[in-house]
Each structure stands twice: as C-alpha cells, then as structure tokens.
Coordinates of C-alpha atoms in Angstrom, one line a residue:
V286 CA -60.1 -93.0 181.2
T287 CA -57.2 -91.1 183.0
G288 CA -53.9 -91.4 181.0
T289 CA -50.5 -90.3 182.5
I290 CA -46.8 -90.8 181.0
N291 CA -44.3 -92.7 183.7
N292 CA -41.3 -93.4 182.8
R293 CA -41.8 -94.2 179.3
I294 CA -44.6 -96.0 179.5
G295 CA -47.8 -94.8 178.8
F296 CA -50.5 -95.5 181.8
I297 CA -54.5 -96.0 180.6
T298 CA -56.8 -96.5 183.3
L299 CA -60.1 -97.9 183.3
D300 CA -62.2 -95.9 186.0
R301 CA -65.7 -96.8 185.9
A302 CA -65.8 -99.0 188.7
K303 CA -69.4 -98.8 189.6
A304 CA -70.4 -99.9 186.0
L305 CA -67.1 -102.3 185.9
N306 CA -65.9 -100.3 183.3
A307 CA -68.3 -101.5 180.4
L308 CA -67.1 -99.2 178.2
S309 CA -69.6 -96.1 177.3
L310 CA -68.9 -93.5 174.2
D311 CA -66.6 -90.7 175.7
M312 CA -64.5 -94.2 177.3
I313 CA -63.8 -94.8 173.6
R314 CA -63.0 -91.5 172.7
S315 CA -60.9 -91.2 175.5
L316 CA -58.7 -94.4 174.9
A317 CA -58.4 -93.2 171.0
Q318 CA -56.9 -90.2 171.6
L319 CA -54.9 -91.4 174.1
L320 CA -53.3 -94.0 171.9
R321 CA -53.0 -91.9 168.2
D322 CA -51.3 -89.4 170.6
W323 CA -49.0 -92.1 172.3
Q324 CA -48.5 -93.9 168.8
H325 CA -45.9 -91.5 167.8
D326 CA -44.1 -89.9 171.3
D327 CA -40.5 -90.3 171.4
D328 CA -40.9 -90.3 175.2
V329 CA -43.5 -93.1 175.1
V330 CA -41.9 -96.8 174.5
A331 CA -45.4 -99.2 175.8
V332 CA -48.3 -99.1 177.0
V333 CA -50.3 -100.5 179.7
I334 CA -53.8 -100.4 180.2
R335 CA -55.2 -101.6 183.1
A336 CA -58.7 -101.2 185.5
S337 CA -59.2 -98.9 188.8
T338 CA -61.4 -101.9 190.6
E339 CA -59.8 -105.1 191.0
R340 CA -63.5 -106.9 190.0
A341 CA -62.6 -106.1 186.5
F342 CA -60.9 -104.8 183.8
C343 CA -63.7 -104.1 181.7
A344 CA -67.2 -105.8 181.1
G345 CA -68.1 -105.2 177.8
G346 CA -70.2 -102.2 175.9
D347 CA -72.9 -100.1 177.6
I348 CA -75.8 -102.3 177.6
R349 CA -78.2 -100.2 179.2
F350 CA -77.4 -97.4 177.0
F351 CA -77.7 -99.7 174.0
Y352 CA -81.4 -100.9 175.5
Q353 CA -82.2 -96.6 176.2
V354 CA -81.0 -95.4 173.1
G355 CA -83.0 -98.2 171.1
T356 CA -86.1 -98.1 172.8
A357 CA -85.9 -94.4 172.8
R358 CA -89.4 -93.1 170.5
P359 CA -88.7 -91.1 168.0
A360 CA -84.9 -92.6 167.6
G361 CA -83.3 -89.8 167.7
G362 CA -80.8 -91.6 170.0
S363 CA -79.8 -93.6 167.2
A364 CA -76.8 -91.8 165.7
L365 CA -74.9 -91.9 169.2
L366 CA -75.3 -96.0 169.3
E367 CA -74.4 -95.9 165.5
D368 CA -71.3 -93.3 166.0
F369 CA -70.9 -95.7 169.6
F370 CA -70.5 -98.8 167.2
T371 CA -68.2 -97.1 164.5
E372 CA -66.2 -96.0 167.3
E373 CA -65.0 -98.8 168.6
Y374 CA -64.5 -100.5 165.9
A375 CA -61.5 -98.4 164.6
L376 CA -60.4 -98.2 168.1
N377 CA -60.1 -102.0 167.9
H378 CA -58.3 -102.0 164.8
L379 CA -55.7 -99.3 165.9
I380 CA -55.0 -101.6 169.0
H381 CA -54.8 -104.3 167.2
H382 CA -52.5 -103.1 164.4
Y383 CA -50.6 -100.5 166.9
S384 CA -46.8 -100.1 166.5
K385 CA -45.5 -100.8 170.5
P386 CA -46.5 -103.1 173.1
Y387 CA -49.6 -103.5 173.9
I388 CA -50.1 -104.2 177.3
A389 CA -53.6 -105.3 179.1
F390 CA -53.7 -106.5 182.9
M391 CA -57.0 -108.8 182.5
D392 CA -57.7 -108.4 186.4
G393 CA -61.3 -109.8 186.9
I394 CA -64.2 -110.3 184.3
V395 CA -62.7 -109.7 180.1
M396 CA -66.6 -109.7 178.7
G397 CA -66.8 -108.7 175.3
G398 CA -66.2 -104.6 175.0
G399 CA -63.3 -105.8 177.7
M400 CA -62.2 -108.6 174.8
G401 CA -62.0 -105.7 172.0
V402 CA -59.5 -103.5 174.3
S403 CA -57.6 -106.4 174.9
Q404 CA -56.7 -108.8 172.6
G405 CA -54.3 -106.6 170.2
G406 CA -52.1 -108.0 167.2
P407 CA -49.7 -110.7 167.9
Q408 CA -46.9 -108.3 167.1
T409 CA -46.9 -106.6 169.8
R410 CA -48.9 -107.6 172.4
M411 CA -49.1 -108.8 175.7
R412 CA -52.2 -110.1 177.9
I413 CA -51.4 -110.8 181.7
V414 CA -54.6 -112.9 183.0
T415 CA -54.8 -113.5 186.7
D416 CA -56.3 -115.8 189.5
K417 CA -59.1 -113.9 189.1
T418 CA -60.0 -113.1 185.0
A419 CA -63.0 -114.3 184.3
M420 CA -63.0 -114.2 180.8
A421 CA -66.2 -114.6 178.4
M422 CA -67.8 -113.4 175.0
P423 CA -71.6 -113.9 176.4
E424 CA -73.2 -112.1 173.5
V425 CA -75.3 -114.9 172.4
H426 CA -77.4 -114.6 175.8
I427 CA -78.2 -111.3 174.5
G428 CA -79.8 -111.7 171.5
L429 CA -76.1 -110.0 170.0
F430 CA -72.6 -111.5 168.5
P431 CA -69.6 -112.0 169.5
D432 CA -67.9 -108.2 168.2
V433 CA -65.3 -106.0 168.8
G434 CA -63.2 -108.5 166.5
G435 CA -64.2 -112.0 167.9
S436 CA -64.2 -112.8 164.2
Y437 CA -60.7 -112.6 163.7
F438 CA -60.0 -114.0 167.6
L439 CA -62.4 -116.5 167.6
S440 CA -62.0 -118.4 164.9
R441 CA -58.3 -118.3 165.3
T442 CA -58.5 -119.8 168.4
P443 CA -57.7 -123.7 168.7
G444 CA -59.6 -126.5 166.5
R445 CA -63.2 -125.2 168.0
L446 CA -62.8 -123.0 170.8
G447 CA -63.5 -120.0 169.5
D448 CA -66.9 -121.7 168.3
W449 CA -67.5 -123.0 172.1
L450 CA -67.2 -119.5 173.8
A451 CA -69.0 -117.7 171.3
L452 CA -71.5 -120.6 171.6
T453 CA -72.0 -120.8 174.9
G454 CA -70.5 -118.3 176.1
Q455 CA -68.8 -120.0 178.9
T456 CA -66.6 -118.1 181.3
I457 CA -63.6 -118.8 181.4
N458 CA -59.8 -119.1 184.0
A459 CA -56.4 -117.7 183.1
A460 CA -55.5 -121.4 182.5
D461 CA -58.4 -121.9 180.1
A462 CA -57.2 -118.7 178.4
L463 CA -53.3 -119.5 178.6
Y464 CA -54.7 -122.7 176.2
A465 CA -57.3 -121.2 174.2
G466 CA -54.4 -118.2 172.9
L467 CA -56.6 -115.4 174.8
A468 CA -53.6 -114.8 176.9
D469 CA -49.9 -114.8 177.0
V470 CA -48.8 -114.7 181.1
A471 CA -50.7 -115.5 184.1
L472 CA -50.2 -114.1 187.4
P473 CA -51.4 -114.0 190.9
S474 CA -53.4 -110.6 190.9
S475 CA -51.6 -109.8 194.3
S476 CA -48.5 -109.3 192.2
L477 CA -50.0 -106.7 190.0
P478 CA -49.2 -104.2 192.5
E479 CA -45.5 -104.8 192.8
L480 CA -45.3 -105.7 188.9
L481 CA -46.5 -101.7 188.5
S482 CA -44.4 -100.5 190.9
T483 CA -41.6 -101.7 188.6
L484 CA -43.1 -100.7 185.8
E485 CA -43.2 -97.6 186.9
S486 CA -39.5 -96.9 188.6
Q487 CA -37.3 -99.7 186.6
P488 CA -34.9 -97.7 183.6
L489 CA -36.5 -99.7 180.6
A490 CA -34.8 -98.6 177.4
S491 CA -36.6 -100.3 175.1
G492 CA -40.6 -101.5 174.4
A493 CA -39.0 -104.8 174.6
D494 CA -37.9 -104.3 178.1
V495 CA -40.2 -103.3 179.1
M496 CA -42.4 -107.2 178.0
A497 CA -39.4 -109.0 178.8
L498 CA -39.6 -107.9 182.3
I499 CA -43.1 -108.6 182.7
R500 CA -42.3 -112.1 181.1
A501 CA -39.6 -112.9 183.7
Y502 CA -42.0 -112.0 186.6
A503 CA -44.1 -114.8 185.2
T504 CA -41.7 -117.1 184.9
P505 CA -42.3 -118.1 188.9
Y506 CA -45.8 -119.4 188.0
V507 CA -45.8 -121.0 184.7
A508 CA -46.8 -124.3 186.3
E509 CA -49.7 -122.9 188.7
F510 CA -51.2 -121.7 185.9
N511 CA -51.0 -125.1 183.8
P512 CA -52.8 -124.5 180.8
E513 CA -52.5 -127.9 180.4
N514 CA -54.6 -128.9 182.8
S515 CA -57.3 -126.0 182.1
M516 CA -60.9 -127.2 181.5
L517 CA -60.7 -126.1 178.0
A518 CA -57.0 -128.7 177.3
R519 CA -59.2 -131.7 179.3
N520 CA -62.6 -131.5 176.9
R521 CA -60.8 -130.1 174.5
A522 CA -61.9 -133.2 172.6
A523 CA -65.5 -132.7 172.9
I524 CA -65.5 -129.7 171.7
D525 CA -63.6 -130.5 168.7
R526 CA -66.1 -133.4 167.9
H527 CA -69.5 -131.5 168.8
F528 CA -68.6 -128.1 167.0
A529 CA -66.5 -129.7 163.7
H530 CA -70.6 -129.5 162.5
G531 CA -71.9 -127.4 159.9
S532 CA -74.7 -126.6 161.3
M533 CA -76.4 -125.3 164.4
P534 CA -79.1 -128.5 164.9
A535 CA -76.3 -130.9 163.8
I536 CA -74.1 -129.3 167.4
V537 CA -77.1 -130.0 169.2
A538 CA -77.8 -133.3 167.9
S539 CA -74.5 -134.1 168.3
L540 CA -74.0 -133.3 172.5
E541 CA -77.3 -135.1 172.3
S542 CA -76.0 -137.3 171.8
D543 CA -73.5 -137.5 174.3
D544 CA -74.0 -137.9 177.8
G545 CA -71.2 -136.4 179.1
E546 CA -71.5 -133.7 182.6
F547 CA -69.2 -131.4 179.7
S548 CA -71.6 -131.7 176.6
Q549 CA -74.5 -131.0 178.6
K550 CA -73.8 -128.1 180.5
T551 CA -72.9 -127.1 177.1
L552 CA -76.2 -128.1 175.3
A553 CA -77.8 -126.0 178.8
S554 CA -75.6 -122.4 178.1
L555 CA -76.8 -123.1 174.0
N556 CA -80.2 -122.8 174.8
R557 CA -79.2 -119.6 176.8
G558 CA -78.5 -118.3 173.3
S559 CA -81.2 -117.1 171.1
P560 CA -81.7 -119.2 168.5
L561 CA -81.5 -116.7 165.4
L562 CA -78.3 -115.6 166.8
L563 CA -76.7 -118.9 167.7
C564 CA -76.9 -119.6 164.1
V565 CA -75.5 -115.9 162.6
T566 CA -72.8 -116.4 165.2
L567 CA -71.5 -119.9 163.6
E568 CA -72.0 -118.2 160.7
Q569 CA -69.8 -114.9 161.3
L570 CA -66.9 -117.5 162.7
R571 CA -66.6 -119.0 159.7
R572 CA -66.2 -116.5 157.5
G573 CA -63.6 -114.2 159.9
A574 CA -61.0 -117.0 159.6
G575 CA -60.9 -115.9 156.4
M576 CA -60.6 -112.7 156.8
T577 CA -58.4 -110.1 157.9
V578 CA -59.0 -107.5 161.0
A579 CA -60.1 -105.1 158.7
E580 CA -62.5 -107.3 156.7
C581 CA -64.2 -109.1 160.3
L582 CA -64.8 -105.3 161.7
R583 CA -66.6 -103.8 158.3
M584 CA -68.7 -107.2 158.5
E585 CA -68.9 -106.9 162.4
R586 CA -70.3 -102.6 162.1
T587 CA -72.5 -104.2 159.3
M588 CA -73.6 -107.2 161.8
V589 CA -74.6 -104.7 164.5
R590 CA -76.9 -102.6 162.3
H591 CA -79.1 -105.8 161.2
S592 CA -78.9 -106.6 164.9
F593 CA -81.0 -103.1 166.5
E594 CA -83.2 -103.1 163.0
G595 CA -84.4 -106.5 164.7
K596 CA -85.7 -107.2 167.9
E597 CA -83.4 -109.4 169.5
V598 CA -81.2 -107.9 170.9
L599 CA -83.3 -105.3 172.7
E600 CA -85.2 -107.8 173.9
G601 CA -81.8 -109.8 175.0
I602 CA -80.9 -106.9 177.0
R603 CA -84.5 -106.3 178.6
A604 CA -84.7 -109.9 180.1
R605 CA -81.1 -110.0 180.9
V606 CA -80.1 -106.5 181.8
I607 CA -83.5 -104.9 182.4
E608 CA -86.4 -106.8 183.8
K609 CA -84.3 -109.4 184.9
D610 CA -86.7 -111.6 184.3
N611 CA -84.3 -114.3 182.7
A612 CA -87.6 -115.5 180.4
P613 CA -86.1 -113.7 176.6
Q614 CA -88.8 -114.3 174.0
W615 CA -86.9 -115.0 171.6
S616 CA -87.8 -115.1 167.7
P617 CA -87.8 -118.0 166.4
A618 CA -87.9 -119.6 169.2
T619 CA -85.8 -123.1 168.0
L620 CA -83.1 -123.3 166.0
N621 CA -85.4 -125.4 163.5
E622 CA -87.3 -122.4 162.9
V623 CA -84.5 -120.0 161.5
D624 CA -84.0 -120.1 157.6
T625 CA -81.0 -119.2 155.9
E626 CA -81.9 -116.5 155.0
Q627 CA -82.9 -114.8 158.0
V628 CA -79.4 -115.7 159.3
A629 CA -78.0 -114.2 155.7
Q630 CA -79.6 -111.1 155.8
F631 CA -77.1 -110.5 158.5
F632 CA -74.8 -110.3 156.3
S633 CA -76.2 -107.7 153.7
P634 CA -74.3 -105.1 152.3
V635 CA -76.2 -102.1 154.7
W636 CA -74.1 -99.3 152.8
P637 CA -72.2 -99.2 149.5
A638 CA -68.8 -99.9 150.0
Y639 CA -67.2 -96.6 149.3
A640 CA -69.9 -95.6 152.3
H641 CA -69.0 -98.7 154.5
P642 CA -68.7 -95.9 158.2
L643 CA -65.4 -98.3 158.4
R644 CA -64.0 -98.2 154.7
E645 CA -60.4 -96.4 155.3
L646 CA -59.6 -99.4 157.6
Q647 CA -57.3 -101.6 155.6
A648 CA -54.8 -104.1 157.2
G649 CA -51.3 -102.8 158.6
Q650 CA -52.9 -98.9 159.0
D651 CA -51.9 -97.5 162.2

C-alpha cells in the first residue's frame, strides 16, 4: 500500500498485483494508518483508493494466509488470525464513518474484503465501477459468510438482491452493481487514467468539488451502464419471490419449482456453497437488517471466531484454493441435515460485551 497527497487529495494505491491485491494484515494496518492521518489533515479534502493493476481492485482477504495459520499445529499463529479480522473490521468501520469523501476505483475484480474497503457510508462515499468490474461476495463457496460489513450493506440492497448475492456468490457487473445500490457511478475502464490525471491537476477547493467532477465525468456514460437493463433488473421478480422465504430448504424448494433458466442457474450456484454456512448467512442477513454498522461488525467478529473453531472454512479453502479439487466435504452434507442449534452457535457470544475486541466501535464514530 502506498499513500501520497497530490492536489489536496490523498491517493492510496493497493499494490499487491500478483495476489490480485488480496488484503494482508500489513496492508490493513497501512490503510488504517493513512486514513487516520488524513482524517484530521486540513491539506486533504478527499481520499481516492485504487489499484496498481487493471485485473483487480481487491480480490478479498488473503485466504491462503487464513489456511496456513488456521491449520498450523501448534496453533501459534492464531493470534495473527484474530488480529487480522479485528483490525480489518475496525478499518471497515473507519471507512464507513469517514468524514471526508472516500472514492473507490472498483476496476477489475472486487470481492470480499475488496467490498469492505470500498462500500463506505452514504454521506461521503463515491463507488466507481467500470466495464471490467467483476463484483461478488462468494464466501459461502469456501465455507465462510459474507463479512466485512456484508451483514449491513447486503441486507440493505433492494428487495432480496442481497440474499441472492450472499447465498449464490455470483459475480455481477457494473450495471448490476448500480441496480443493487452497491455502486454510485460507472465509467469505461479506459477513461480512468484521464480522470485520475484531472483529479491530480485541476484546482479543487473542496471534497464536494471532487465528487462533482467525478459525477460530471460519468454523465456521458449513463446510458451505457443503464441499471434497468442489468441482469439483476431482468430477474428481480424471480429473486424477490424465491428468496423471500425464511429458510434455505424453502428457498431451494421454491427455486426447484421454477424451471426457468435463471432459477436453475441459481440452484446450481447454491449447491456450491456449504449447507451450514448458507443457513448461517441467511440468518446473518436477517439479523443485520436491523443493526448498525458497528453492531454488524461485532456480530461478524463473533461469527468468524466460531467459523475458525469449526472445519467448514478450512475445508472450503482447501478444496477451492489450496488443492483445487473443487470437492469440499461439507458437514453437514445437505441442507436438511442442518439443525437450528448449529446455526445459532455461530451467533453465541464469545466474549463478554466489555471484552469484545470491537467493543469501542460506535455509530458515527470516526
């Protein structure tokens, strides 16, 4: 991660291209330090976060690191795993409540942790997507759940779009992201260098000026990225109908009764996920819909501790990323074998409230 101030804008560049900018603990710490330094620096009116490669803005957290630490015996690296999630979620909270415009160039792959460092709060965020954007929250495919504040931002998408995104792990494009409220403006990827050059050179008196300039750049491309023509818009009625059900078996049964191509593809995507984590994720989003960002992140921090105490996430990473046999041995193996106690365990307190690692996060806190 590099940080420079140019033309009163703080520019952050994620520069771990070989790993598609997957977040390491060092990167998280560097990001947090830069943002805290610039938060109260009068010479910085806005922050831009971008990547050094067109392939990916950020492909998520470093799951190879999760596997390495999670399978270590003796488990001496567990403290690093604990630190990773505590500090990552604190960073997500800082970004959500950032007091200056926070502009994310979501070009290329944006998944998992990449969503956490780009979603931000509605008062100050500017989320730019492009024709190369490939956005997803695919955690259920590795036996995890959509964290980094997913409880909050996915549960607040229109209708049941957040449920569909979280439970299928499907990848969406720029128009889909706009339709789901997970992006603000869209531009061709080829126009980003010119926009960045303008941001670095044109006199800008305030953060509002920065935001206005970006919106003006995006205006000619509104028709090109029309959210009403998106895949999500076309299938919105089916998504809302099937995912309105209160349990995973009911959602699956609803989809099975629909022989449409979209519903059958959705079923196939659900079948890639861990049955247990599908049920946990559905419960997570239902709870998150009524929580603040801080409450969601505290809940997720508890859930991630329970996740690594179990075997699903390590088995999922083994199958999808390490050995790449794509044959995870999920336990339970089917949705019908998942019981309510197994799901509830993910939400049971790990720490007393006064000792929770994210106890100091508050609504509106910077």
